[in-house]
Structures are given as C-alpha cells and as structure tokens.
Amino acid sequence: MGRKSSISRLPDTVKGCIDAILAQGAFTLDELRAELERRFPHEQLPSRSALHRYGAKLERRLAAIRASTEAAKLIQAQAGDDKDARSEALTALVQTELFEAILSLQEASDEDIDQQDRVAMLSSAAKNIATLTRSSVNLKKFQAEVEEAARKKLLEEQRAKLDELGKTGEVPQEVLARVIKTAYDL
C-alpha cells in the first residue's frame, strides 16, 4: 500500500475547508489552490493533482449518498406501507454505506490499518452483508405475498361484481359465463 495522501496529513481545519469547497463545487482546482494559499499561507498545501484525486473520491462518495437519500425520500413519499417500501429503501441505504465502507477500507494504507485489523473488519462486514442479504430476501418474499393477496382480493371483488351483474339480469348468464371464463379462467 502507498503512503497517506498529502490531504489526509493536513490539519483538520485545512482538510475541512477543502471538503467544504469541494462539496460546493464552485471552484476550479486552480481557484481552490489559490483560495487555500490565501486562507492558509503558512501551511504545506497539497498539489493540484492531489486535490483532483481527493476531489474525485469525495465526489463519488457524495454522489452515492445523494442518490441513496433521494431514492429513500421518493420511495417514502410515493409508496404506501403495504409492501414495506420504506424498509426496502433503508436496506438500500445500508447497502450503499457498507459498500462505501469497504471501498474506504481498500483505499486505506498499511499505516492506517494493520492486516489483522483489516481482516477483522472485512470479516465483520461480510457477516453484516449476509444478515442484510437475508433481510432483503425476506423482504422480497413478504412483498410477493402482499402482491399475491392483493391480486386475490381484486379477483374476488371483480367476481362478486360480475355475479351481481348476472343476478340483475342486465347481462345474460351465458355471456357472463363466457366473459368470466375468458378473462379469469374460472
């Protein structure tokens, strides 16, 4: 593994400033470097290429978080709770976070984490992923059962309405029987 990036070795105030400016996306790399030189004239600042690498990594993480958050909000706003859509959104958010954690662990240098800790963390992540996968499978099973129950209920309601039509005499029984057979295979 390589050494720590020049940005990770900076004081928290400088690193926080870089994070804030990059998150806003209002500066070019040259403007960012100039702003850092203005704010922190006595600091050893990272190179333009280091800022670019760090910014790309930060943007990837921010985009994943934004997408997951937006998806969860849309699902919560649009979906009823009958299919437990909020749990599905929460599962997706947790999956995204676990993925990001694994990426961070892979990007960490040997100075940050020794091999024993790395194996322990990956083992813990694998256990959590297995639990999350079981949860996802159970959720899909529950959603399929809800869909099947809703379909049966709809068929029963439609059958009752068709039976009522036959009783009123508005539609001849023979025609109604053919419609039911053709549409519902009953």
Tab-separated table of C-alpha atoms in Angstrom:
chain	number	residue	atom	x	y	z
A	1	MET	CA	0.000	0.000	0.000
A	2	GLY	CA	1.068	3.555	-0.592
A	3	ARG	CA	1.618	6.231	1.968
A	4	LYS	CA	-1.050	8.539	3.316
A	5	SER	CA	-2.221	11.212	0.925
A	6	SER	CA	-0.950	14.724	1.472
A	7	ILE	CA	-4.504	15.843	2.206
A	8	SER	CA	-5.049	13.294	4.975
A	9	ARG	CA	-1.909	14.624	6.701
A	10	LEU	CA	-3.219	18.195	6.777
A	11	PRO	CA	-4.637	19.795	9.938
A	12	ASP	CA	-8.380	19.282	10.389
A	13	THR	CA	-9.121	22.964	9.706
A	14	VAL	CA	-7.437	22.860	6.296
A	15	LYS	CA	-8.947	19.490	5.410
A	16	GLY	CA	-12.386	20.721	6.495
A	17	CYS	CA	-12.002	23.792	4.298
A	18	ILE	CA	-11.046	21.603	1.312
A	19	ASP	CA	-14.046	19.331	1.931
A	20	ALA	CA	-16.429	22.286	2.157
A	21	ILE	CA	-15.137	23.961	-1.003
A	22	LEU	CA	-15.139	20.712	-2.989
A	23	ALA	CA	-18.650	19.841	-1.806
A	24	GLN	CA	-19.901	23.210	-3.069
A	25	GLY	CA	-18.275	22.614	-6.443
A	26	ALA	CA	-17.907	26.344	-7.061
A	27	PHE	CA	-14.132	26.443	-7.647
A	28	THR	CA	-11.799	25.083	-10.283
A	29	LEU	CA	-8.701	23.297	-8.990
A	30	ASP	CA	-6.565	26.387	-9.618
A	31	GLU	CA	-9.075	28.601	-7.805
A	32	LEU	CA	-9.211	26.119	-4.931
A	33	ARG	CA	-5.431	26.092	-4.636
A	34	ALA	CA	-5.363	29.919	-4.691
A	35	GLU	CA	-8.079	30.093	-2.023
A	36	LEU	CA	-6.157	27.663	0.191
A	37	GLU	CA	-2.964	29.710	-0.232
A	38	ARG	CA	-4.901	32.831	0.745
A	39	ARG	CA	-6.507	31.249	3.817
A	40	PHE	CA	-3.540	29.158	4.987
A	41	PRO	CA	-0.379	30.938	3.819
A	42	HIS	CA	1.943	29.108	6.236
A	43	GLU	CA	0.729	25.561	5.556
A	44	GLN	CA	2.354	22.991	3.275
A	45	LEU	CA	-0.585	22.639	0.856
A	46	PRO	CA	-1.314	19.660	-1.408
A	47	SER	CA	-0.556	19.717	-5.111
A	48	ARG	CA	-3.172	20.349	-7.764
A	49	SER	CA	-3.165	16.648	-8.733
A	50	ALA	CA	-3.607	15.581	-5.087
A	51	LEU	CA	-6.597	17.920	-4.846
A	52	HIS	CA	-8.005	16.412	-8.039
A	53	ARG	CA	-7.639	12.805	-6.780
A	54	TYR	CA	-9.154	13.704	-3.430
A	55	GLY	CA	-11.981	15.661	-5.075
A	56	ALA	CA	-12.867	12.768	-7.375
A	57	LYS	CA	-13.023	10.376	-4.431
A	58	LEU	CA	-15.099	12.819	-2.381
A	59	GLU	CA	-17.479	13.455	-5.295
A	60	ARG	CA	-18.012	9.714	-5.766
A	61	ARG	CA	-18.958	9.341	-2.110
A	62	LEU	CA	-21.192	12.417	-2.089
A	63	ALA	CA	-22.967	11.252	-5.248
A	64	ALA	CA	-23.688	7.844	-3.715
A	65	ILE	CA	-25.043	9.441	-0.566
A	66	ARG	CA	-27.171	11.929	-2.517
A	67	ALA	CA	-28.601	9.193	-4.733
A	68	SER	CA	-29.452	6.951	-1.789
A	69	THR	CA	-31.019	9.789	0.153
A	70	GLU	CA	-33.085	10.935	-2.824
A	71	ALA	CA	-34.249	7.392	-3.537
A	72	ALA	CA	-35.317	6.904	0.070
A	73	LYS	CA	-37.239	10.207	0.044
A	74	LEU	CA	-39.022	9.333	-3.209
A	75	ILE	CA	-39.959	5.881	-2.006
A	76	GLN	CA	-41.206	7.200	1.301
A	77	ALA	CA	-43.252	9.918	-0.420
A	78	GLN	CA	-44.752	7.686	-3.103
A	79	ALA	CA	-45.107	4.249	-1.592
A	80	GLY	CA	-47.640	3.048	0.868
A	81	ASP	CA	-46.504	0.873	3.706
A	82	ASP	CA	-48.381	-2.213	2.475
A	83	LYS	CA	-45.311	-3.512	0.661
A	84	ASP	CA	-42.876	-2.205	3.296
A	85	ALA	CA	-41.164	0.026	0.723
A	86	ARG	CA	-39.511	2.102	3.434
A	87	SER	CA	-37.680	-0.975	4.697
A	88	GLU	CA	-36.529	-1.628	1.162
A	89	ALA	CA	-35.204	1.931	0.913
A	90	LEU	CA	-33.466	1.592	4.264
A	91	THR	CA	-31.877	-1.676	3.148
A	92	ALA	CA	-30.603	0.043	0.005
A	93	LEU	CA	-29.126	2.867	2.086
A	94	VAL	CA	-27.354	0.411	4.388
A	95	GLN	CA	-26.022	-1.491	1.370
A	96	THR	CA	-24.638	1.749	-0.047
A	97	GLU	CA	-22.966	2.602	3.250
A	98	LEU	CA	-21.426	-0.879	3.555
A	99	PHE	CA	-20.128	-0.591	0.003
A	100	GLU	CA	-18.585	2.791	0.787
A	101	ALA	CA	-17.018	1.403	3.979
A	102	ILE	CA	-15.450	-1.474	2.055
A	103	LEU	CA	-14.092	0.956	-0.558
A	104	SER	CA	-12.585	3.098	2.200
A	105	LEU	CA	-11.038	0.037	3.800
A	106	GLN	CA	-9.487	-0.993	0.486
A	107	GLU	CA	-8.107	2.512	-0.036
A	108	ALA	CA	-6.609	2.702	3.456
A	109	SER	CA	-2.864	2.306	3.653
A	110	ASP	CA	-0.947	-0.138	5.836
A	111	GLU	CA	-0.064	2.800	8.090
A	112	ASP	CA	-3.775	3.411	8.736
A	113	ILE	CA	-4.787	-0.206	9.407
A	114	ASP	CA	-2.661	-3.286	10.049
A	115	GLN	CA	-3.519	-6.544	8.260
A	116	GLN	CA	-5.100	-8.202	11.313
A	117	ASP	CA	-7.484	-5.281	11.777
A	118	ARG	CA	-8.238	-5.257	8.057
A	119	VAL	CA	-9.177	-8.968	8.128
A	120	ALA	CA	-11.327	-8.429	11.232
A	121	MET	CA	-13.125	-5.502	9.610
A	122	LEU	CA	-13.745	-7.418	6.376
A	123	SER	CA	-14.999	-10.400	8.373
A	124	SER	CA	-17.401	-8.155	10.277
A	125	ALA	CA	-18.550	-6.549	7.026
A	126	ALA	CA	-19.132	-9.988	5.456
A	127	LYS	CA	-21.258	-11.031	8.441
A	128	ASN	CA	-23.295	-7.820	8.199
A	129	ILE	CA	-23.706	-8.241	4.441
A	130	ALA	CA	-25.001	-11.795	4.973
A	131	THR	CA	-27.541	-10.501	7.503
A	132	LEU	CA	-28.545	-7.707	5.155
A	133	THR	CA	-28.946	-10.155	2.269
A	134	ARG	CA	-31.202	-12.400	4.377
A	135	SER	CA	-33.226	-9.341	5.308
A	136	SER	CA	-33.520	-8.364	1.651
A	137	VAL	CA	-34.652	-11.880	0.655
A	138	ASN	CA	-37.263	-11.929	3.431
A	139	LEU	CA	-38.475	-8.500	2.368
A	140	LYS	CA	-38.869	-9.631	-1.255
A	141	LYS	CA	-40.781	-12.707	-0.066
A	142	PHE	CA	-43.091	-10.521	2.034
A	143	GLN	CA	-43.661	-8.162	-0.904
A	144	ALA	CA	-44.542	-11.097	-3.183
A	145	GLU	CA	-47.025	-12.389	-0.598
A	146	VAL	CA	-48.626	-8.939	-0.336
A	147	GLU	CA	-48.920	-8.706	-4.126
A	148	GLU	CA	-50.500	-12.167	-4.296
A	149	ALA	CA	-53.004	-11.333	-1.548
A	150	ALA	CA	-53.919	-8.066	-3.294
A	151	ARG	CA	-54.393	-9.886	-6.593
A	152	LYS	CA	-56.664	-12.496	-4.977
A	153	LYS	CA	-58.694	-9.795	-3.273
A	154	LEU	CA	-59.134	-7.916	-6.551
A	155	LEU	CA	-60.229	-11.096	-8.340
A	156	GLU	CA	-62.768	-11.822	-5.587
A	157	GLU	CA	-64.155	-8.282	-5.827
A	158	GLN	CA	-64.411	-8.489	-9.604
A	159	ARG	CA	-66.043	-11.923	-9.418
A	160	ALA	CA	-68.609	-10.587	-6.918
A	161	LYS	CA	-69.403	-7.639	-9.210
A	162	LEU	CA	-69.797	-9.964	-12.197
A	163	ASP	CA	-72.036	-12.282	-10.185
A	164	GLU	CA	-74.142	-9.266	-9.215
A	165	LEU	CA	-74.468	-8.327	-12.894
A	166	GLY	CA	-75.754	-11.827	-13.632
A	167	LYS	CA	-78.324	-11.617	-10.834
A	168	THR	CA	-79.709	-8.289	-12.021
A	169	GLY	CA	-80.356	-9.698	-15.485
A	170	GLU	CA	-78.514	-6.815	-17.180
A	171	VAL	CA	-76.170	-9.316	-18.803
A	172	PRO	CA	-77.386	-12.786	-19.913
A	173	GLN	CA	-75.886	-15.646	-17.824
A	174	GLU	CA	-74.336	-17.336	-20.886
A	175	VAL	CA	-72.478	-14.151	-21.926
A	176	LEU	CA	-71.351	-13.542	-18.359
A	177	ALA	CA	-70.082	-17.121	-18.043
A	178	ARG	CA	-68.043	-16.736	-21.257
A	179	VAL	CA	-66.576	-13.414	-20.062
A	180	ILE	CA	-65.596	-14.908	-16.712
A	181	LYS	CA	-64.072	-17.975	-18.373
A	182	THR	CA	-62.132	-15.897	-20.894
A	183	ALA	CA	-60.960	-13.142	-18.540
A	184	TYR	CA	-60.304	-15.075	-15.353
A	185	ASP	CA	-60.111	-18.693	-16.483
A	186	LEU	CA	-62.649	-19.567	-13.753
